Short mmCIF file of C-alpha atoms (C1' of nucleotides) in Angstrom, two decimals:
data_model
loop_
_atom_site.label_atom_id
_atom_site.label_comp_id
_atom_site.label_asym_id
_atom_site.label_seq_id
_atom_site.Cartn_x
_atom_site.Cartn_y
_atom_site.Cartn_z
CA UNK A 17 93.78 98.25 138.60
CA UNK A 18 94.85 101.50 140.20
CA UNK A 19 91.64 102.34 142.00
CA UNK A 20 87.98 101.59 142.43
CA UNK A 21 87.23 102.37 138.90
CA UNK A 22 83.52 102.54 138.31
CA UNK A 23 82.79 104.96 141.13
CA UNK A 24 85.71 107.23 140.44
CA UNK A 25 85.24 107.45 136.72
CA UNK A 26 81.63 107.22 135.69
CA UNK A 27 81.60 106.72 131.97
CA UNK A 28 84.93 104.94 131.69
CA UNK A 29 82.96 101.85 130.88
CA UNK A 30 81.09 103.74 128.19
CA UNK A 31 83.13 103.19 125.10
CA UNK A 32 82.85 106.50 123.35
CA UNK A 33 83.47 108.87 126.13
CA UNK A 34 86.27 110.08 123.92
CA UNK A 35 83.88 112.61 122.40
CA UNK A 36 82.70 113.95 125.74
CA UNK A 37 84.54 116.09 128.24
CA UNK A 38 86.19 113.87 130.79
CA UNK A 39 89.07 113.60 133.24
CA UNK A 40 91.61 112.62 130.68
CA UNK A 41 94.57 112.53 133.06
CA UNK A 42 92.73 109.85 134.95
CA UNK A 43 91.59 108.14 131.77
CA UNK A 44 95.10 107.76 130.43
CA UNK A 45 96.75 106.95 133.75
CA UNK A 46 94.26 104.17 134.20
CA UNK A 47 94.85 102.72 130.75
CA UNK A 48 98.59 102.80 131.41
CA UNK A 49 98.19 101.06 134.73
CA UNK A 50 96.10 98.36 133.14
CA UNK A 51 98.64 97.96 130.40
CA UNK A 52 101.44 97.48 132.90
CA UNK A 53 99.44 94.90 134.79
CA UNK A 54 98.62 93.02 131.63
CA UNK A 55 102.14 92.92 130.37
CA UNK A 56 103.50 91.79 133.73
CA UNK A 57 100.88 89.08 133.88
CA UNK A 58 102.03 87.72 130.54
CA UNK A 59 105.69 87.80 131.57
CA UNK A 60 106.47 90.39 128.89
CA UNK A 61 108.33 93.65 129.23
CA UNK A 62 106.98 97.15 128.87
CA UNK A 63 110.37 98.60 128.02
CA UNK A 64 111.09 102.35 128.01
CA UNK A 65 110.39 102.78 124.28
CA UNK A 66 107.22 100.74 124.41
CA UNK A 67 106.00 102.48 127.51
CA UNK A 68 106.78 105.88 126.10
CA UNK A 69 104.98 105.11 122.83
CA UNK A 70 101.93 104.04 124.78
CA UNK A 71 102.08 107.24 126.82
CA UNK A 72 102.31 109.29 123.65
CA UNK A 73 99.29 107.53 122.17
CA UNK A 74 97.40 108.03 125.42
CA UNK A 75 97.89 111.77 125.43
CA UNK A 76 94.89 112.30 123.21
CA UNK A 77 91.99 110.33 121.81
CA UNK A 78 93.44 110.66 118.37
CA UNK A 79 95.39 108.40 116.07
CA UNK A 80 99.04 109.12 115.43
CA UNK A 81 101.04 108.02 112.44
CA UNK A 82 104.13 105.93 113.05
CA UNK A 83 106.29 108.83 111.91
CA UNK A 84 104.60 111.24 114.30
CA UNK A 85 105.42 108.86 117.10
CA UNK A 86 108.94 108.44 115.79
CA UNK A 87 109.53 112.19 115.75
CA UNK A 88 108.51 112.37 119.40
CA UNK A 89 110.74 109.44 120.32
CA UNK A 90 113.72 110.87 118.49
CA UNK A 91 113.31 114.20 120.28
CA UNK A 92 113.49 112.32 123.56
CA UNK A 93 116.69 110.48 122.80
CA UNK A 94 115.37 107.21 121.48
CA UNK A 95 116.34 105.91 118.08
CA UNK A 96 115.19 107.93 115.12
CA UNK A 97 114.69 105.25 112.49
CA UNK A 98 111.28 103.89 111.46
CA UNK A 99 111.72 100.40 112.92
CA UNK A 100 112.01 101.89 116.39
CA UNK A 101 108.48 103.22 116.16
CA UNK A 102 107.01 100.34 114.19
CA UNK A 103 108.38 97.71 116.55
CA UNK A 104 106.96 99.37 119.60
CA UNK A 105 103.63 99.94 117.85
CA UNK A 106 103.53 96.34 116.66
CA UNK A 107 104.21 95.10 120.17
CA UNK A 108 101.46 97.27 121.61
CA UNK A 109 99.01 96.14 118.96
CA UNK A 110 99.84 92.47 119.45
CA UNK A 111 99.26 92.83 123.17
CA UNK A 112 95.98 94.65 122.63
CA UNK A 113 97.31 97.89 124.09
CA UNK A 114 96.95 99.86 120.89
CA UNK A 115 94.94 99.60 117.73
CA UNK A 116 95.75 100.31 114.14
CA UNK A 117 93.25 102.56 112.42
CA UNK A 118 93.46 101.44 108.83
CA UNK A 119 91.55 104.29 107.31
CA UNK A 120 94.12 106.67 108.75
CA UNK A 121 97.25 104.55 108.53
CA UNK A 122 97.69 105.45 112.16
CA UNK A 123 97.59 104.07 115.68
CA UNK A 124 95.56 104.83 118.77
CA UNK A 125 95.85 103.65 122.36
CA UNK A 126 93.42 101.03 123.52
CA UNK A 127 91.06 102.52 126.07
CA UNK A 128 90.21 99.32 127.85
CA UNK A 129 93.06 96.88 127.49
CA UNK A 130 92.57 93.43 128.85
CA UNK A 131 88.86 93.36 128.31
CA UNK A 132 88.17 90.99 125.46
CA UNK A 133 87.05 93.10 122.59
CA UNK A 134 87.13 93.28 118.84
CA UNK A 135 86.50 96.97 118.73
CA UNK A 136 84.73 99.22 116.27
CA UNK A 137 86.11 102.70 115.82
CA UNK A 138 84.30 105.96 115.28
CA UNK A 139 86.54 108.46 113.56
CA UNK A 140 85.42 112.08 113.57
CA UNK A 141 86.55 113.91 110.47
CA UNK A 142 85.95 117.23 112.21
CA UNK A 143 88.18 116.94 115.27
CA UNK A 144 90.03 113.74 114.41
CA UNK A 145 89.05 112.11 117.65
CA UNK A 146 88.87 108.33 117.52
CA UNK A 147 86.52 106.50 119.86
CA UNK A 148 86.09 102.81 120.54
CA UNK A 149 82.47 101.79 120.26
CA UNK A 150 80.78 98.68 121.63
CA UNK A 151 81.25 96.23 118.83
CA UNK A 152 79.85 92.96 120.12
CA UNK A 153 76.55 93.26 118.19
CA UNK A 154 78.42 94.40 115.11
CA UNK A 155 80.77 91.45 115.33
CA UNK A 156 77.85 89.11 115.85
CA UNK A 157 76.19 90.39 112.68
CA UNK A 158 79.43 90.04 110.80
CA UNK A 159 79.86 86.48 112.03
CA UNK A 160 76.40 85.66 110.75
CA UNK A 161 77.16 87.16 107.34
CA UNK A 162 80.43 85.27 107.14
CA UNK A 163 78.90 82.06 108.44
CA UNK A 164 76.42 82.00 105.57
CA UNK A 165 79.25 81.20 103.22
CA UNK A 166 81.24 79.11 105.66
CA UNK A 167 83.90 81.77 106.09
CA UNK A 168 85.72 81.74 109.43
CA UNK A 169 86.74 85.15 110.73
CA UNK A 170 90.08 85.50 112.45
CA UNK A 171 90.53 89.26 112.63
CA UNK A 172 88.29 92.10 111.66
CA UNK A 173 88.41 95.77 110.91
CA UNK A 174 85.36 97.87 111.69
CA UNK A 175 85.72 101.60 111.29
CA UNK A 176 83.22 104.39 110.74
CA UNK A 177 84.07 107.85 109.51
CA UNK A 178 81.71 110.69 110.28
CA UNK A 179 81.00 113.50 112.68
CA UNK A 180 80.95 113.43 116.45
CA UNK A 181 78.21 115.33 118.31
CA UNK A 182 80.38 118.39 118.89
CA UNK A 183 81.41 118.68 115.27
CA UNK A 184 77.85 118.28 114.05
CA UNK A 185 76.95 121.39 116.03
CA UNK A 186 79.96 123.25 114.69
CA UNK A 187 78.92 122.43 111.12
CA UNK B 21 71.33 94.97 82.20
CA UNK B 22 72.59 92.56 79.61
CA UNK B 23 70.14 89.74 80.20
CA UNK B 24 67.49 88.30 82.43
CA UNK B 25 69.76 88.06 85.33
CA UNK B 26 68.22 86.06 88.12
CA UNK B 27 67.26 83.09 86.00
CA UNK B 28 70.47 82.97 84.04
CA UNK B 29 72.78 83.30 86.98
CA UNK B 30 71.44 81.70 90.13
CA UNK B 31 73.64 82.81 92.93
CA UNK B 32 74.66 86.15 91.47
CA UNK B 33 72.45 87.69 94.10
CA UNK B 34 74.26 85.73 96.75
CA UNK B 35 77.08 87.96 97.82
CA UNK B 36 79.87 85.57 98.52
CA UNK B 37 79.70 83.37 95.56
CA UNK B 38 83.29 84.44 95.11
CA UNK B 39 84.40 81.45 97.17
CA UNK B 40 82.34 78.97 95.18
CA UNK B 41 82.88 77.67 91.68
CA UNK B 42 80.88 79.77 89.26
CA UNK B 43 80.67 81.00 85.70
CA UNK B 44 83.13 83.76 86.12
CA UNK B 45 83.11 84.93 82.53
CA UNK B 46 79.44 85.64 82.96
CA UNK B 47 79.94 87.09 86.39
CA UNK B 48 82.47 89.66 85.20
CA UNK B 49 80.74 90.43 81.91
CA UNK B 50 77.61 91.16 83.83
CA UNK B 51 79.34 93.47 86.29
CA UNK B 52 80.95 95.30 83.39
CA UNK B 53 77.61 95.70 81.63
CA UNK B 54 76.05 97.08 84.77
CA UNK B 55 78.93 99.43 85.23
CA UNK B 56 78.53 100.76 81.70
CA UNK B 57 74.82 101.31 82.22
CA UNK B 58 75.39 103.10 85.50
CA UNK B 59 78.02 105.41 84.16
CA UNK B 60 75.92 106.28 81.11
CA UNK B 61 72.95 106.97 83.33
CA UNK B 62 74.96 109.46 85.33
CA UNK B 63 76.28 111.16 82.22
CA UNK B 64 79.84 110.14 83.04
CA UNK B 65 82.39 108.48 80.83
CA UNK B 66 83.85 105.02 81.12
CA UNK B 67 86.99 105.92 79.21
CA UNK B 68 89.43 103.32 77.88
CA UNK B 69 91.70 103.50 80.92
CA UNK B 70 88.83 103.34 83.37
CA UNK B 71 87.16 100.53 81.50
CA UNK B 72 90.37 98.58 81.25
CA UNK B 73 91.10 98.98 84.95
CA UNK B 74 87.65 97.70 85.77
CA UNK B 75 88.18 94.74 83.45
CA UNK B 76 91.49 93.97 85.11
CA UNK B 77 89.89 94.05 88.55
CA UNK B 78 87.07 91.86 87.30
CA UNK B 79 89.39 89.13 86.09
CA UNK B 80 89.52 87.59 89.53
CA UNK B 81 87.83 87.89 92.87
CA UNK B 82 90.99 89.25 94.37
CA UNK B 83 92.25 92.65 95.31
CA UNK B 84 95.00 94.25 93.25
CA UNK B 85 97.37 96.94 94.39
CA UNK B 86 97.45 100.18 92.41
CA UNK B 87 100.92 99.32 91.16
CA UNK B 88 99.83 95.89 89.98
CA UNK B 89 97.12 97.58 87.95
CA UNK B 90 99.58 100.16 86.73
CA UNK B 91 102.00 97.50 85.48
CA UNK B 92 99.21 95.94 83.46
CA UNK B 93 98.15 99.28 82.03
CA UNK B 94 101.69 100.23 81.09
CA UNK B 95 102.16 96.92 79.30
CA UNK B 96 99.09 97.74 77.23
CA UNK B 97 100.25 101.15 76.13
CA UNK B 98 98.59 103.36 78.72
CA UNK B 99 100.57 105.75 80.86
CA UNK B 100 103.02 104.17 83.25
CA UNK B 101 102.99 106.65 86.10
CA UNK B 102 101.11 106.11 89.38
CA UNK B 103 98.47 108.80 88.87
CA UNK B 104 97.18 106.96 85.81
CA UNK B 105 96.21 104.00 87.95
CA UNK B 106 95.14 105.95 91.00
CA UNK B 107 92.87 108.27 89.04
CA UNK B 108 91.07 105.42 87.35
CA UNK B 109 90.76 103.55 90.63
CA UNK B 110 89.49 106.64 92.42
CA UNK B 111 86.89 107.18 89.72
CA UNK B 112 85.71 103.60 89.95
CA UNK B 113 85.53 103.78 93.70
CA UNK B 114 83.60 107.06 93.68
CA UNK B 115 81.09 105.57 91.27
CA UNK B 116 80.73 102.44 93.36
CA UNK B 117 82.27 100.24 90.67
CA UNK B 118 85.24 99.22 92.77
CA UNK B 119 86.08 99.06 96.43
CA UNK B 120 89.23 99.79 98.34
CA UNK B 121 90.28 97.01 100.70
CA UNK B 122 92.07 98.87 103.43
CA UNK B 123 93.62 95.89 105.09
CA UNK B 124 95.38 95.06 101.83
CA UNK B 125 95.98 98.56 100.47
CA UNK B 126 94.37 97.23 97.35
CA UNK B 127 91.28 97.42 95.18
CA UNK B 128 88.63 94.98 94.07
CA UNK B 129 85.80 95.23 91.55
CA UNK B 130 82.32 95.70 92.89
CA UNK B 131 80.26 92.62 92.17
CA UNK B 132 76.89 94.28 92.21
CA UNK B 133 77.28 97.89 91.19
CA UNK B 134 74.22 100.05 91.31
CA UNK B 135 72.61 98.20 94.13
CA UNK B 136 72.77 100.40 97.18
CA UNK B 137 75.20 98.76 99.50
CA UNK B 138 77.78 99.55 102.12
CA UNK B 139 79.55 96.27 101.79
CA UNK B 140 81.46 94.09 104.20
CA UNK B 141 84.40 92.16 102.83
CA UNK B 142 85.57 88.68 103.62
CA UNK B 143 89.26 88.31 102.85
CA UNK B 144 90.65 84.79 102.70
CA UNK B 145 94.27 84.67 103.80
CA UNK B 146 94.64 81.28 102.14
CA UNK B 147 93.69 82.01 98.54
CA UNK B 148 93.45 85.82 98.73
CA UNK B 149 89.94 85.83 97.39
CA UNK B 150 87.85 88.78 98.50
CA UNK B 151 84.09 88.42 98.74
CA UNK B 152 81.40 90.96 99.38
CA UNK B 153 79.12 89.85 102.16
CA UNK B 154 75.63 91.09 102.98
CA UNK B 155 76.33 93.96 105.29
CA UNK B 156 72.96 95.51 106.02
CA UNK B 157 72.63 93.91 109.48
CA UNK B 158 76.24 94.75 110.25
CA UNK B 159 75.73 98.36 109.25
CA UNK B 160 72.56 98.51 111.32
CA UNK B 161 74.43 97.31 114.39
CA UNK B 162 77.18 99.80 113.74
CA UNK B 163 74.63 102.60 113.38
CA UNK B 164 73.19 101.65 116.75
CA UNK B 165 76.61 101.66 118.38
CA UNK B 166 77.43 105.04 116.85
CA UNK B 167 74.02 106.47 117.65
CA UNK B 168 74.54 105.81 121.34
CA UNK B 169 77.09 108.56 121.41
CA UNK B 170 75.41 110.76 118.84
CA UNK B 171 77.99 110.00 116.19
CA UNK B 172 76.78 110.24 112.59
CA UNK B 173 78.37 107.77 110.19
CA UNK B 174 79.20 108.93 106.69
CA UNK B 175 81.38 106.12 105.41
CA UNK B 176 82.41 102.84 106.90
CA UNK B 177 84.97 100.11 106.51
CA UNK B 178 84.00 96.59 107.42
CA UNK B 179 86.51 93.88 106.62
CA UNK B 180 87.08 90.41 108.00
CA UNK B 181 90.24 88.40 107.53
CA UNK B 182 90.06 84.64 107.83
CA UNK B 183 89.67 81.44 105.88
CA UNK B 184 87.16 80.58 103.20
CA UNK B 185 85.56 77.12 103.18
CA UNK B 186 88.02 75.71 100.63
CA UNK B 187 91.06 76.89 102.52
CA UNK B 188 89.75 75.53 105.80
CA UNK B 189 89.71 72.10 104.23
CA UNK B 190 93.18 72.58 102.80
CA UNK B 191 94.51 73.45 106.28
"C1'" DC C 26 130.04 85.41 134.68
"C1'" DT C 27 128.66 83.61 130.63
"C1'" DT C 28 125.18 82.13 127.53
"C1'" DG C 29 121.08 82.78 125.11
"C1'" DA C 30 117.04 85.31 124.17
"C1'" DC C 31 115.15 89.48 123.51
"C1'" DA C 32 115.26 94.29 122.46
"C1'" DT C 33 117.17 98.23 120.23
"C1'" DG C 34 119.92 100.71 116.88
"C1'" DT C 35 121.09 101.43 112.11
"C1'" DT C 36 121.41 101.12 107.06
"C1'" DA C 37 119.06 100.58 103.20
"C1'" DT C 38 115.19 100.01 100.43
"C1'" DA C 39 110.36 98.72 99.24
"C1'" DT C 40 105.68 100.03 98.83
"C1'" DT C 41 101.86 103.09 98.61
"C1'" DA C 42 100.14 107.65 97.42
"C1'" DT C 43 99.67 112.55 95.93
"C1'" DA C 44 100.89 117.40 94.34
"C1'" DA C 45 101.55 120.16 90.45
"C1'" DC C 46 101.66 121.21 85.89
"C1'" DA C 47 101.63 120.08 80.67
"C1'" DT C 48 99.20 118.06 77.00
"C1'" DT C 49 95.59 115.94 74.77
"C1'" DT C 50 90.78 114.71 73.94
"C1'" DA C 51 85.96 115.33 74.07
"C1'" DT C 52 81.88 118.26 74.41
"C1'" DA C 53 79.09 122.45 73.94
"C1'" DC C 54 78.10 126.38 71.81
"C1'" DC C 55 78.09 129.57 68.12
"C1'" DG D 27 82.84 123.29 60.90
"C1'" DG D 28 85.43 126.02 64.31
"C1'" DT D 29 86.47 127.64 68.60
"C1'" DA D 30 85.95 127.91 73.71
"C1'" DT D 31 85.61 125.09 77.68
"C1'" DA D 32 85.78 121.33 80.49
"C1'" DA D 33 87.45 116.84 81.32
"C1'" DA D 34 90.78 113.37 81.12
"C1'" DT D 35 95.35 111.78 80.59
"C1'" DG D 36 100.31 112.11 80.61
"C1'" DT D 37 104.44 113.35 83.10
"C1'" DT D 38 107.71 114.94 86.61
"C1'" DA D 39 108.70 114.94 91.06
"C1'" DT D 40 108.25 113.89 95.72
"C1'" DA D 41 105.76 112.59 99.99
"C1'" DA D 42 104.21 109.20 103.24
"C1'" DT D 43 104.08 104.64 104.97
"C1'" DA D 44 106.41 100.30 105.91
"C1'" DT D 45 109.82 96.44 106.16
"C1'" DA D 46 114.19 93.54 105.38
"C1'" DA D 47 118.54 92.61 107.12
"C1'" DC D 48 122.10 92.89 110.11
"C1'" DA D 49 124.91 94.98 114.11
"C1'" DT D 50 124.92 96.07 118.81
"C1'" DG D 51 123.38 96.20 123.31
"C1'" DT D 52 120.79 94.55 127.55
"C1'" DC D 53 118.90 91.50 130.74
"C1'" DA D 54 117.78 87.34 133.19
"C1'" DA D 55 118.68 82.21 133.93
"C1'" DG D 56 121.69 78.97 134.90
#
DNA sequence: CTTGACATGTTATATTATAACATTTATACC
DNA sequence: GGTATAAATGTTATAATATAACATGTCAAG
């Protein structure tokens, strides 16, 4: 990790800081640093395209469509065909560095890569911000529900659409 | 409702009967009857296309893509353009008679329409059966997680991918 | 310095979804 | 019953999302 995290960034451990004002430059730089460490640790490569896609996703706490990402990549001299974006996004998702938001058919950077988590997402329909929420209790409840019929969960999708605090005020 | 339900159909109140052997003809007829009652109650119309789409979805405890449904409709003399299927599916979803499974970009019939529920889905990757699981505790946990950041949930998607009991044995 | 694995580029196409407008069908009111 | 109105369906066209298949390039191990 790039620095003594907890002291420098109170709230970075709070999952849905995305909705609150925060030092985003720090927030994204930190996620990128963690991502690099993680990838190195696994003996994988954070190539220029992959790294750039992650940076693009980290710019905002929003979800971007694959074609939005692709447009950005193309403008910067990378390939301009869909597989270029999808491959990088798939890699990032497989490594837990990005998440697919199914309700939006879009992708968002993971805000705490490396930490084991099956995240839940809060999607604000006002400002389009996407936040990761603490999902352990949610997952536990889902496991119980599944267990009652002997179903074994391998992957899960937990997403909520609604309004963040700011947008509730605005409305 | 078409009959004295609980006695006649033990297990129909159990959400994930989908994975177990059951009297499916009854199961689907009952869901259809409930759907008709609900729609009538609201002063809406279960037109031939809508009714047929619901019947098609009720044939199996699986999710069908809009184009799968459309192919069936077209073969039966209904329109053969995408909006025909999407409009019927949208209607059914709005009325709580069908659910969209986001992980599959597909739709499945609701197995207990009318009962207030924000369902969780168990999707078996072995046999493709989709079951509705009791989601109240899951939703409660999600509400708590959202509440911590003042987020207000309006709609949610809870889906688990994995293996049903039968397919675990097979593997 | 070459081999093999991985990554990227490229072409083409598949799949999912919606906008916009025309036509038909059902309902409500007179 | 007959007409106005709303609702549903049909149709044309296109948008948005995603992947298959293969060619080319890059990098690291031996």
